[in-house]
């Protein structure tokens, strides 16, 4: 009878968790965390503005990089409010519906980023396999359709997730394990069967990140075979060099993702601190490191950053 009375009950809010065991250092940790968010927003903003203003970068490779920067900015803006509210103001509460909205956008931007990485891998395949037809195969129309397909897939796949959570009753604990709302974290607090949620989540992951990682792997197998067939050592070196930035972006995205998945599945015995650090790395690290990687490898982006610093210095001195 008690369970029946609670069958439609939901908490009005959830309690977020920062980094367990380090609560006394939250105020001081807020400054490097704020700096990390500034770097992520500034770096990705520079990439987008540089690609927009530099006509020499109006090619598919950099259009896809622009999409990656948008996805990274989206992830950053999704997690920024809740994390800074915890570390700066010690405010750990998030309304139930706000939690569902944050969850939706975090997972959506994550799926978008995964899809963009696949598109970038295909871009490298075309560039190395058939460089003479690169511009005729990957036209602006094809790039636009690819971007729309990536966005549509992410929106449609993640769309049912908040509604699957909304139907569940929550009347026991309302304390989440992370500084933001993730589907599996909210789902574990439900007081009813979550079989449908778990099954849909598994199908969604296989359909998106599972198939994406396999596509990227197969793309690089093809790239490796194509490059090894080149007669010139210098040609091989140049071909591999065009893939370095993308390989770094793939590792930056998938290594923390795999780490979080393994810990959630097999790391029940690990400390809450380990779970929190891995989840934070999964969402915070890619938006920060991707701009750094592409800035190092792209001369036009480096020039743009130097111009901004010079202009800032002149303004400050004036």
PDB file of C-alpha atoms in Angstrom:
ATOM      1  CA  UNK A   1       0.000   0.000   0.000  1.00  0.00           C
ATOM      2  CA  UNK A   2       2.850   2.361   0.866  1.00  0.00           C
ATOM      3  CA  UNK A   3       4.499   1.751  -2.491  1.00  0.00           C
ATOM      4  CA  UNK A   4       1.196   2.390  -4.261  1.00  0.00           C
ATOM      5  CA  UNK A   5       0.752   5.707  -2.439  1.00  0.00           C
ATOM      6  CA  UNK A   6       4.230   6.780  -3.562  1.00  0.00           C
ATOM      7  CA  UNK A   7       3.949   5.482  -7.131  1.00  0.00           C
ATOM      8  CA  UNK A   8       3.739   8.967  -8.665  1.00  0.00           C
ATOM      9  CA  UNK A   9       5.749  10.900  -6.086  1.00  0.00           C
ATOM     10  CA  UNK A  10       8.824  12.834  -7.224  1.00  0.00           C
ATOM     11  CA  UNK A  11      11.300  15.010  -5.378  1.00  0.00           C
ATOM     12  CA  UNK A  12      11.015  18.717  -6.080  1.00  0.00           C
ATOM     13  CA  UNK A  13      14.811  18.897  -6.290  1.00  0.00           C
ATOM     14  CA  UNK A  14      17.995  16.817  -6.315  1.00  0.00           C
ATOM     15  CA  UNK A  15      21.149  17.417  -4.302  1.00  0.00           C
ATOM     16  CA  UNK A  16      24.332  17.545  -6.388  1.00  0.00           C
ATOM     17  CA  UNK A  17      27.681  16.287  -5.119  1.00  0.00           C
ATOM     18  CA  UNK A  18      30.959  18.065  -5.747  1.00  0.00           C
ATOM     19  CA  UNK A  19      34.172  16.175  -5.058  1.00  0.00           C
ATOM     20  CA  UNK A  20      33.730  13.961  -1.965  1.00  0.00           C
ATOM     21  CA  UNK A  21      36.292  14.490   0.782  1.00  0.00           C
ATOM     22  CA  UNK A  22      37.459  17.867  -0.498  1.00  0.00           C
ATOM     23  CA  UNK A  23      34.560  20.018   0.698  1.00  0.00           C
ATOM     24  CA  UNK A  24      36.859  22.311   2.713  1.00  0.00           C
ATOM     25  CA  UNK A  25      38.813  23.197  -0.447  1.00  0.00           C
ATOM     26  CA  UNK A  26      35.811  24.005  -2.645  1.00  0.00           C
ATOM     27  CA  UNK A  27      36.311  27.770  -2.503  1.00  0.00           C
ATOM     28  CA  UNK A  28      39.937  27.549  -3.632  1.00  0.00           C
ATOM     29  CA  UNK A  29      39.175  24.874  -6.222  1.00  0.00           C
ATOM     30  CA  UNK A  30      36.608  27.224  -7.759  1.00  0.00           C
ATOM     31  CA  UNK A  31      39.324  29.493  -9.170  1.00  0.00           C
ATOM     32  CA  UNK A  32      41.167  26.876 -11.271  1.00  0.00           C
ATOM     33  CA  UNK A  33      37.774  25.440 -12.251  1.00  0.00           C
ATOM     34  CA  UNK A  34      36.642  28.885 -13.395  1.00  0.00           C
ATOM     35  CA  UNK A  35      39.910  29.258 -15.335  1.00  0.00           C
ATOM     36  CA  UNK A  36      39.281  25.905 -17.022  1.00  0.00           C
ATOM     37  CA  UNK A  37      35.831  27.055 -18.150  1.00  0.00           C
ATOM     38  CA  UNK A  38      37.253  30.363 -19.423  1.00  0.00           C
ATOM     39  CA  UNK A  39      39.877  28.466 -21.446  1.00  0.00           C
ATOM     40  CA  UNK A  40      37.205  26.155 -22.876  1.00  0.00           C
ATOM     41  CA  UNK A  41      34.851  28.979 -23.884  1.00  0.00           C
ATOM     42  CA  UNK A  42      37.628  31.276 -25.118  1.00  0.00           C
ATOM     43  CA  UNK A  43      39.456  28.535 -27.024  1.00  0.00           C
ATOM     44  CA  UNK A  44      36.393  27.174 -28.780  1.00  0.00           C
ATOM     45  CA  UNK A  45      35.135  30.700 -29.473  1.00  0.00           C
ATOM     46  CA  UNK A  46      38.476  31.556 -31.113  1.00  0.00           C
ATOM     47  CA  UNK A  47      38.263  28.447 -33.309  1.00  0.00           C
ATOM     48  CA  UNK A  48      34.744  29.337 -34.477  1.00  0.00           C
ATOM     49  CA  UNK A  49      35.555  33.011 -35.160  1.00  0.00           C
ATOM     50  CA  UNK A  50      38.824  32.168 -36.940  1.00  0.00           C
ATOM     51  CA  UNK A  51      37.180  29.622 -39.237  1.00  0.00           C
ATOM     52  CA  UNK A  52      34.396  32.114 -39.961  1.00  0.00           C
ATOM     53  CA  UNK A  53      36.764  34.989 -40.803  1.00  0.00           C
ATOM     54  CA  UNK A  54      39.572  33.144 -42.613  1.00  0.00           C
ATOM     55  CA  UNK A  55      38.538  32.205 -46.157  1.00  0.00           C
ATOM     56  CA  UNK A  56      41.476  29.786 -46.404  1.00  0.00           C
ATOM     57  CA  UNK A  57      39.794  27.660 -43.715  1.00  0.00           C
ATOM     58  CA  UNK A  58      36.497  27.368 -45.587  1.00  0.00           C
ATOM     59  CA  UNK A  59      37.020  23.693 -46.353  1.00  0.00           C
ATOM     60  CA  UNK A  60      35.237  20.585 -44.967  1.00  0.00           C
ATOM     61  CA  UNK A  61      37.984  19.727 -42.475  1.00  0.00           C
ATOM     62  CA  UNK A  62      37.565  23.071 -40.685  1.00  0.00           C
ATOM     63  CA  UNK A  63      33.782  23.133 -41.022  1.00  0.00           C
ATOM     64  CA  UNK A  64      33.741  19.885 -39.040  1.00  0.00           C
ATOM     65  CA  UNK A  65      36.192  21.407 -36.542  1.00  0.00           C
ATOM     66  CA  UNK A  66      33.762  24.309 -36.151  1.00  0.00           C
ATOM     67  CA  UNK A  67      30.976  21.793 -35.370  1.00  0.00           C
ATOM     68  CA  UNK A  68      33.255  20.144 -32.791  1.00  0.00           C
ATOM     69  CA  UNK A  69      33.893  23.527 -31.163  1.00  0.00           C
ATOM     70  CA  UNK A  70      30.127  24.207 -30.995  1.00  0.00           C
ATOM     71  CA  UNK A  71      29.573  20.824 -29.311  1.00  0.00           C
ATOM     72  CA  UNK A  72      32.373  21.524 -26.816  1.00  0.00           C
ATOM     73  CA  UNK A  73      30.905  24.948 -26.003  1.00  0.00           C
ATOM     74  CA  UNK A  74      27.510  23.332 -25.522  1.00  0.00           C
ATOM     75  CA  UNK A  75      28.930  20.778 -23.071  1.00  0.00           C
ATOM     76  CA  UNK A  76      30.767  23.526 -21.205  1.00  0.00           C
ATOM     77  CA  UNK A  77      27.679  25.727 -20.864  1.00  0.00           C
ATOM     78  CA  UNK A  78      25.598  22.735 -19.703  1.00  0.00           C
ATOM     79  CA  UNK A  79      27.854  21.908 -16.764  1.00  0.00           C
ATOM     80  CA  UNK A  80      29.152  25.403 -15.916  1.00  0.00           C
ATOM     81  CA  UNK A  81      26.176  26.691 -13.832  1.00  0.00           C
ATOM     82  CA  UNK A  82      25.802  23.685 -11.528  1.00  0.00           C
ATOM     83  CA  UNK A  83      29.535  23.140 -10.976  1.00  0.00           C
ATOM     84  CA  UNK A  84      30.327  26.772 -10.203  1.00  0.00           C
ATOM     85  CA  UNK A  85      27.287  27.047  -7.922  1.00  0.00           C
ATOM     86  CA  UNK A  86      28.685  24.148  -5.885  1.00  0.00           C
ATOM     87  CA  UNK A  87      32.302  25.263  -5.719  1.00  0.00           C
ATOM     88  CA  UNK A  88      31.765  29.021  -5.390  1.00  0.00           C
ATOM     89  CA  UNK A  89      28.486  29.331  -3.496  1.00  0.00           C
ATOM     90  CA  UNK A  90      28.155  25.875  -1.900  1.00  0.00           C
ATOM     91  CA  UNK A  91      24.690  25.677  -3.478  1.00  0.00           C
ATOM     92  CA  UNK A  92      24.017  22.027  -4.304  1.00  0.00           C
ATOM     93  CA  UNK A  93      20.319  21.987  -5.169  1.00  0.00           C
ATOM     94  CA  UNK A  94      18.827  21.604  -8.631  1.00  0.00           C
ATOM     95  CA  UNK A  95      15.102  21.464  -9.392  1.00  0.00           C
ATOM     96  CA  UNK A  96      13.792  18.153 -10.735  1.00  0.00           C
ATOM     97  CA  UNK A  97      12.779  19.572 -14.120  1.00  0.00           C
ATOM     98  CA  UNK A  98      15.988  21.617 -14.395  1.00  0.00           C
ATOM     99  CA  UNK A  99      17.922  18.400 -13.770  1.00  0.00           C
ATOM    100  CA  UNK A 100      16.081  16.696 -16.645  1.00  0.00           C
ATOM    101  CA  UNK A 101      16.831  19.632 -18.957  1.00  0.00           C
ATOM    102  CA  UNK A 102      20.519  19.599 -18.034  1.00  0.00           C
ATOM    103  CA  UNK A 103      20.625  15.819 -18.495  1.00  0.00           C
ATOM    104  CA  UNK A 104      19.065  16.106 -21.950  1.00  0.00           C
ATOM    105  CA  UNK A 105      21.512  18.718 -23.207  1.00  0.00           C
ATOM    106  CA  UNK A 106      24.593  17.032 -21.724  1.00  0.00           C
ATOM    107  CA  UNK A 107      23.783  13.741 -23.454  1.00  0.00           C
ATOM    108  CA  UNK A 108      22.722  15.501 -26.671  1.00  0.00           C
ATOM    109  CA  UNK A 109      25.945  17.487 -27.013  1.00  0.00           C
ATOM    110  CA  UNK A 110      27.951  14.383 -26.122  1.00  0.00           C
ATOM    111  CA  UNK A 111      26.273  12.421 -28.950  1.00  0.00           C
ATOM    112  CA  UNK A 112      26.814  15.379 -31.317  1.00  0.00           C
ATOM    113  CA  UNK A 113      30.531  15.422 -30.480  1.00  0.00           C
ATOM    114  CA  UNK A 114      30.788  11.687 -31.106  1.00  0.00           C
ATOM    115  CA  UNK A 115      29.063  12.091 -34.485  1.00  0.00           C
ATOM    116  CA  UNK A 116      31.324  14.992 -35.481  1.00  0.00           C
ATOM    117  CA  UNK A 117      34.401  12.894 -34.707  1.00  0.00           C
ATOM    118  CA  UNK A 118      33.086  10.256 -37.142  1.00  0.00           C
ATOM    119  CA  UNK A 119      32.545  12.920 -39.818  1.00  0.00           C
ATOM    120  CA  UNK A 120      36.092  14.176 -39.262  1.00  0.00           C
ATOM    121  CA  UNK A 121      37.422  10.624 -39.656  1.00  0.00           C
ATOM    122  CA  UNK A 122      35.563  10.244 -42.962  1.00  0.00           C
ATOM    123  CA  UNK A 123      36.957  13.629 -44.029  1.00  0.00           C
ATOM    124  CA  UNK A 124      40.491  12.293 -43.435  1.00  0.00           C
ATOM    125  CA  UNK A 125      39.678   9.110 -45.352  1.00  0.00           C
ATOM    126  CA  UNK A 126      38.567  11.091 -48.412  1.00  0.00           C
ATOM    127  CA  UNK A 127      41.520  13.512 -48.183  1.00  0.00           C
ATOM    128  CA  UNK A 128      44.084  10.697 -48.086  1.00  0.00           C
ATOM    129  CA  UNK A 129      42.364   8.169 -50.350  1.00  0.00           C
ATOM    130  CA  UNK A 130      41.377  10.546 -53.161  1.00  0.00           C
ATOM    131  CA  UNK A 131      42.851  14.035 -52.590  1.00  0.00           C
ATOM    132  CA  UNK A 132      42.187  15.177 -56.156  1.00  0.00           C
ATOM    133  CA  UNK A 133      38.424  14.673 -55.733  1.00  0.00           C
ATOM    134  CA  UNK A 134      38.286  15.880 -52.108  1.00  0.00           C
ATOM    135  CA  UNK A 135      36.482  19.144 -52.884  1.00  0.00           C
ATOM    136  CA  UNK A 136      34.032  17.493 -55.295  1.00  0.00           C
ATOM    137  CA  UNK A 137      33.106  14.662 -52.892  1.00  0.00           C
ATOM    138  CA  UNK A 138      32.841  16.748 -49.718  1.00  0.00           C
ATOM    139  CA  UNK A 139      30.975  19.752 -51.079  1.00  0.00           C
ATOM    140  CA  UNK A 140      29.392  22.420 -48.861  1.00  0.00           C
ATOM    141  CA  UNK A 141      26.032  20.758 -49.486  1.00  0.00           C
ATOM    142  CA  UNK A 142      27.330  17.386 -48.280  1.00  0.00           C
ATOM    143  CA  UNK A 143      28.935  18.972 -45.201  1.00  0.00           C
ATOM    144  CA  UNK A 144      25.680  20.801 -44.375  1.00  0.00           C
ATOM    145  CA  UNK A 145      23.620  17.602 -44.742  1.00  0.00           C
ATOM    146  CA  UNK A 146      26.136  15.730 -42.584  1.00  0.00           C
ATOM    147  CA  UNK A 147      25.873  18.367 -39.857  1.00  0.00           C
ATOM    148  CA  UNK A 148      22.071  18.220 -39.946  1.00  0.00           C
ATOM    149  CA  UNK A 149      22.150  14.415 -39.776  1.00  0.00           C
ATOM    150  CA  UNK A 150      24.467  14.520 -36.739  1.00  0.00           C
ATOM    151  CA  UNK A 151      22.233  17.054 -34.974  1.00  0.00           C
ATOM    152  CA  UNK A 152      18.997  15.221 -35.840  1.00  0.00           C
ATOM    153  CA  UNK A 153      20.344  11.886 -34.628  1.00  0.00           C
ATOM    154  CA  UNK A 154      21.437  13.348 -31.291  1.00  0.00           C
ATOM    155  CA  UNK A 155      18.158  15.201 -30.702  1.00  0.00           C
ATOM    156  CA  UNK A 156      15.990  12.191 -31.607  1.00  0.00           C
ATOM    157  CA  UNK A 157      17.995   9.549 -29.728  1.00  0.00           C
ATOM    158  CA  UNK A 158      18.218  11.515 -26.464  1.00  0.00           C
ATOM    159  CA  UNK A 159      14.679  12.973 -26.648  1.00  0.00           C
ATOM    160  CA  UNK A 160      12.902  10.037 -24.874  1.00  0.00           C
ATOM    161  CA  UNK A 161      15.382   9.955 -21.968  1.00  0.00           C
ATOM    162  CA  UNK A 162      13.878  12.756 -19.790  1.00  0.00           C
ATOM    163  CA  UNK A 163      10.373  11.327 -20.295  1.00  0.00           C
ATOM    164  CA  UNK A 164      11.532   7.849 -19.268  1.00  0.00           C
ATOM    165  CA  UNK A 165      12.932   9.387 -16.079  1.00  0.00           C
ATOM    166  CA  UNK A 166       9.851  11.562 -15.522  1.00  0.00           C
ATOM    167  CA  UNK A 167       7.553   8.514 -15.295  1.00  0.00           C
ATOM    168  CA  UNK A 168       9.552   7.007 -12.413  1.00  0.00           C
ATOM    169  CA  UNK A 169       8.744   7.592  -8.722  1.00  0.00           C
ATOM    170  CA  UNK A 170      11.401   9.114  -6.446  1.00  0.00           C
ATOM    171  CA  UNK A 171      10.651   9.111  -2.736  1.00  0.00           C
ATOM    172  CA  UNK A 172      13.841   7.919  -1.035  1.00  0.00           C
ATOM    173  CA  UNK A 173      17.285   9.453  -1.555  1.00  0.00           C
ATOM    174  CA  UNK A 174      17.631  12.524  -3.750  1.00  0.00           C
ATOM    175  CA  UNK A 175      21.439  12.822  -3.554  1.00  0.00           C
ATOM    176  CA  UNK A 176      23.232  12.483  -6.890  1.00  0.00           C
ATOM    177  CA  UNK A 177      26.825  11.291  -7.269  1.00  0.00           C
ATOM    178  CA  UNK A 178      28.069  14.097  -9.520  1.00  0.00           C
ATOM    179  CA  UNK A 179      28.074  17.871  -9.954  1.00  0.00           C
ATOM    180  CA  UNK A 180      25.564  17.570 -12.815  1.00  0.00           C
ATOM    181  CA  UNK A 181      22.706  15.327 -13.899  1.00  0.00           C
ATOM    182  CA  UNK A 182      23.453  12.181 -15.882  1.00  0.00           C
ATOM    183  CA  UNK A 183      20.863   9.605 -16.925  1.00  0.00           C
ATOM    184  CA  UNK A 184      22.400   6.617 -15.145  1.00  0.00           C
ATOM    185  CA  UNK A 185      22.995   8.649 -11.973  1.00  0.00           C
ATOM    186  CA  UNK A 186      19.389   9.887 -11.729  1.00  0.00           C
ATOM    187  CA  UNK A 187      17.999   6.495 -12.754  1.00  0.00           C
ATOM    188  CA  UNK A 188      19.658   4.669  -9.845  1.00  0.00           C
ATOM    189  CA  UNK A 189      17.639   6.775  -7.354  1.00  0.00           C
ATOM    190  CA  UNK A 190      14.294   5.623  -8.778  1.00  0.00           C
ATOM    191  CA  UNK A 191      12.007   3.562  -6.556  1.00  0.00           C
ATOM    192  CA  UNK A 192      10.646   1.333  -9.318  1.00  0.00           C
ATOM    193  CA  UNK A 193      11.908  -0.935 -12.049  1.00  0.00           C
ATOM    194  CA  UNK A 194      14.297   0.859 -14.409  1.00  0.00           C
ATOM    195  CA  UNK A 195      14.521  -2.001 -16.906  1.00  0.00           C
ATOM    196  CA  UNK A 196      13.052   0.091 -19.738  1.00  0.00           C
ATOM    197  CA  UNK A 197      15.456   2.954 -19.005  1.00  0.00           C
ATOM    198  CA  UNK A 198      18.445   0.624 -18.867  1.00  0.00           C
ATOM    199  CA  UNK A 199      17.460  -1.141 -22.091  1.00  0.00           C
ATOM    200  CA  UNK A 200      16.866   2.099 -23.970  1.00  0.00           C
ATOM    201  CA  UNK A 201      20.098   3.583 -22.614  1.00  0.00           C
ATOM    202  CA  UNK A 202      22.038   0.523 -23.790  1.00  0.00           C
ATOM    203  CA  UNK A 203      20.458   0.644 -27.269  1.00  0.00           C
ATOM    204  CA  UNK A 204      21.123   4.392 -27.524  1.00  0.00           C
ATOM    205  CA  UNK A 205      24.792   3.984 -26.543  1.00  0.00           C
ATOM    206  CA  UNK A 206      25.315   1.130 -29.012  1.00  0.00           C
ATOM    207  CA  UNK A 207      23.561   3.063 -31.794  1.00  0.00           C
ATOM    208  CA  UNK A 208      25.560   6.248 -31.192  1.00  0.00           C
ATOM    209  CA  UNK A 209      28.908   5.951 -29.449  1.00  0.00           C
ATOM    210  CA  UNK A 210      29.290   2.240 -30.084  1.00  0.00           C
ATOM    211  CA  UNK A 211      28.759   2.512 -33.844  1.00  0.00           C
ATOM    212  CA  UNK A 212      30.720   5.785 -33.935  1.00  0.00           C
ATOM    213  CA  UNK A 213      33.804   4.299 -32.275  1.00  0.00           C
ATOM    214  CA  UNK A 214      33.667   1.304 -34.639  1.00  0.00           C
ATOM    215  CA  UNK A 215      33.355   3.633 -37.649  1.00  0.00           C
ATOM    216  CA  UNK A 216      36.366   5.668 -36.510  1.00  0.00           C
ATOM    217  CA  UNK A 217      38.397   2.501 -35.959  1.00  0.00           C
ATOM    218  CA  UNK A 218      37.550   1.148 -39.427  1.00  0.00           C
ATOM    219  CA  UNK A 219      38.323   4.548 -40.968  1.00  0.00           C
ATOM    220  CA  UNK A 220      41.804   4.522 -39.498  1.00  0.00           C
ATOM    221  CA  UNK A 221      42.407   0.932 -40.561  1.00  0.00           C
ATOM    222  CA  UNK A 222      41.621   2.079 -44.115  1.00  0.00           C
ATOM    223  CA  UNK A 223      43.780   5.206 -43.715  1.00  0.00           C
ATOM    224  CA  UNK A 224      46.699   3.146 -42.396  1.00  0.00           C
ATOM    225  CA  UNK A 225      46.520   0.714 -45.307  1.00  0.00           C
ATOM    226  CA  UNK A 226      46.262   3.571 -47.819  1.00  0.00           C
ATOM    227  CA  UNK A 227      49.218   5.467 -46.325  1.00  0.00           C
ATOM    228  CA  UNK A 228      51.379   2.336 -46.125  1.00  0.00           C
ATOM    229  CA  UNK A 229      50.776   1.822 -49.853  1.00  0.00           C
ATOM    230  CA  UNK A 230      52.428   5.164 -50.635  1.00  0.00           C
ATOM    231  CA  UNK A 231      55.911   4.764 -52.087  1.00  0.00           C
ATOM    232  CA  UNK A 232      57.369   7.926 -50.557  1.00  0.00           C
ATOM    233  CA  UNK A 233      58.340   8.024 -46.869  1.00  0.00           C
ATOM    234  CA  UNK A 234      57.820  11.784 -46.934  1.00  0.00           C
ATOM    235  CA  UNK A 235      54.336  11.287 -48.361  1.00  0.00           C
ATOM    236  CA  UNK A 236      53.530   8.805 -45.588  1.00  0.00           C
ATOM    237  CA  UNK A 237      54.759  11.221 -42.924  1.00  0.00           C
ATOM    238  CA  UNK A 238      52.708  14.119 -44.330  1.00  0.00           C
ATOM    239  CA  UNK A 239      49.583  11.955 -44.625  1.00  0.00           C
ATOM    240  CA  UNK A 240      49.833  10.742 -41.019  1.00  0.00           C
ATOM    241  CA  UNK A 241      50.580  14.289 -39.840  1.00  0.00           C
ATOM    242  CA  UNK A 242      47.178  15.476 -41.154  1.00  0.00           C
ATOM    243  CA  UNK A 243      45.511  12.938 -38.827  1.00  0.00           C
ATOM    244  CA  UNK A 244      47.364  13.765 -35.589  1.00  0.00           C
ATOM    245  CA  UNK A 245      44.921  16.420 -34.348  1.00  0.00           C
ATOM    246  CA  UNK A 246      41.903  14.210 -35.014  1.00  0.00           C
ATOM    247  CA  UNK A 247      43.485  11.184 -33.336  1.00  0.00           C
ATOM    248  CA  UNK A 248      44.163  13.357 -30.263  1.00  0.00           C
ATOM    249  CA  UNK A 249      40.531  14.585 -30.265  1.00  0.00           C
ATOM    250  CA  UNK A 250      39.261  10.989 -30.480  1.00  0.00           C
ATOM    251  CA  UNK A 251      41.460   9.880 -27.566  1.00  0.00           C
ATOM    252  CA  UNK A 252      40.515  12.948 -25.511  1.00  0.00           C
ATOM    253  CA  UNK A 253      36.818  12.113 -25.957  1.00  0.00           C
ATOM    254  CA  UNK A 254      36.751   8.316 -25.804  1.00  0.00           C
ATOM    255  CA  UNK A 255      39.347   7.533 -23.109  1.00  0.00           C
ATOM    256  CA  UNK A 256      37.414   9.372 -20.321  1.00  0.00           C
ATOM    257  CA  UNK A 257      34.133   7.973 -21.736  1.00  0.00           C
ATOM    258  CA  UNK A 258      35.431   4.405 -21.561  1.00  0.00           C
ATOM    259  CA  UNK A 259      36.842   5.091 -18.102  1.00  0.00           C
ATOM    260  CA  UNK A 260      33.473   6.361 -16.812  1.00  0.00           C
ATOM    261  CA  UNK A 261      31.643   3.390 -18.359  1.00  0.00           C
ATOM    262  CA  UNK A 262      34.041   0.835 -16.857  1.00  0.00           C
ATOM    263  CA  UNK A 263      33.899   2.452 -13.421  1.00  0.00           C
ATOM    264  CA  UNK A 264      30.079   2.597 -13.441  1.00  0.00           C
ATOM    265  CA  UNK A 265      29.905  -1.063 -14.466  1.00  0.00           C
ATOM    266  CA  UNK A 266      32.755  -2.671 -12.510  1.00  0.00           C
ATOM    267  CA  UNK A 267      33.984  -0.060 -10.029  1.00  0.00           C
ATOM    268  CA  UNK A 268      31.350  -0.341  -7.307  1.00  0.00           C
ATOM    269  CA  UNK A 269      34.141  -0.900  -4.769  1.00  0.00           C
ATOM    270  CA  UNK A 270      36.003   2.283  -5.748  1.00  0.00           C
ATOM    271  CA  UNK A 271      35.744   5.448  -3.672  1.00  0.00           C
ATOM    272  CA  UNK A 272      33.159   8.147  -4.549  1.00  0.00           C
ATOM    273  CA  UNK A 273      36.130  10.449  -5.225  1.00  0.00           C
ATOM    274  CA  UNK A 274      37.236   8.251  -8.153  1.00  0.00           C
ATOM    275  CA  UNK A 275      33.728   8.230  -9.631  1.00  0.00           C
ATOM    276  CA  UNK A 276      33.452  12.015  -9.310  1.00  0.00           C
ATOM    277  CA  UNK A 277      36.869  12.732 -10.847  1.00  0.00           C
ATOM    278  CA  UNK A 278      36.247  10.434 -13.831  1.00  0.00           C
ATOM    279  CA  UNK A 279      32.816  11.950 -14.516  1.00  0.00           C
ATOM    280  CA  UNK A 280      34.248  15.472 -14.322  1.00  0.00           C
ATOM    281  CA  UNK A 281      37.113  14.509 -16.640  1.00  0.00           C
ATOM    282  CA  UNK A 282      34.643  13.054 -19.150  1.00  0.00           C
ATOM    283  CA  UNK A 283      32.743  16.344 -19.503  1.00  0.00           C
ATOM    284  CA  UNK A 284      35.374  18.981 -18.677  1.00  0.00           C
ATOM    285  CA  UNK A 285      38.562  17.705 -20.337  1.00  0.00           C
ATOM    286  CA  UNK A 286      37.522  17.514 -24.053  1.00  0.00           C
ATOM    287  CA  UNK A 287      36.263  21.134 -24.311  1.00  0.00           C
ATOM    288  CA  UNK A 288      39.541  22.344 -22.771  1.00  0.00           C
ATOM    289  CA  UNK A 289      42.072  20.163 -24.603  1.00  0.00           C
ATOM    290  CA  UNK A 290      40.522  20.137 -28.095  1.00  0.00           C
ATOM    291  CA  UNK A 291      41.131  23.889 -28.684  1.00  0.00           C
ATOM    292  CA  UNK A 292      44.708  23.517 -27.410  1.00  0.00           C
ATOM    293  CA  UNK A 293      45.407  20.600 -29.779  1.00  0.00           C
ATOM    294  CA  UNK A 294      43.976  22.371 -32.822  1.00  0.00           C
ATOM    295  CA  UNK A 295      45.630  25.676 -31.918  1.00  0.00           C
ATOM    296  CA  UNK A 296      49.033  23.977 -31.849  1.00  0.00           C
ATOM    297  CA  UNK A 297      48.393  22.357 -35.244  1.00  0.00           C
ATOM    298  CA  UNK A 298      46.667  25.270 -37.034  1.00  0.00           C
ATOM    299  CA  UNK A 299      48.731  28.347 -37.932  1.00  0.00           C
ATOM    300  CA  UNK A 300      45.711  30.590 -38.594  1.00  0.00           C
ATOM    301  CA  UNK A 301      44.249  29.941 -35.131  1.00  0.00           C
ATOM    302  CA  UNK A 302      47.609  30.697 -33.486  1.00  0.00           C
ATOM    303  CA  UNK A 303      47.785  33.986 -35.386  1.00  0.00           C
ATOM    304  CA  UNK A 304      44.267  34.906 -34.238  1.00  0.00           C
ATOM    305  CA  UNK A 305      45.159  34.320 -30.578  1.00  0.00           C
ATOM    306  CA  UNK A 306      48.338  36.392 -30.915  1.00  0.00           C
ATOM    307  CA  UNK A 307      46.335  39.235 -32.501  1.00  0.00           C
ATOM    308  CA  UNK A 308      43.860  39.189 -29.615  1.00  0.00           C
ATOM    309  CA  UNK A 309      46.633  39.338 -27.008  1.00  0.00           C
ATOM    310  CA  UNK A 310      48.407  42.165 -28.875  1.00  0.00           C
ATOM    311  CA  UNK A 311      45.162  44.160 -29.160  1.00  0.00           C
ATOM    312  CA  UNK A 312      44.426  43.559 -25.469  1.00  0.00           C
ATOM    313  CA  UNK A 313      47.903  44.746 -24.496  1.00  0.00           C
ATOM    314  CA  UNK A 314      47.629  47.895 -26.665  1.00  0.00           C
ATOM    315  CA  UNK A 315      44.210  48.673 -25.162  1.00  0.00           C
ATOM    316  CA  UNK A 316      45.520  48.181 -21.620  1.00  0.00           C
ATOM    317  CA  UNK A 317      48.549  50.420 -22.231  1.00  0.00           C
ATOM    318  CA  UNK A 318      46.420  53.077 -23.921  1.00  0.00           C
TER     319      UNK A 318
END
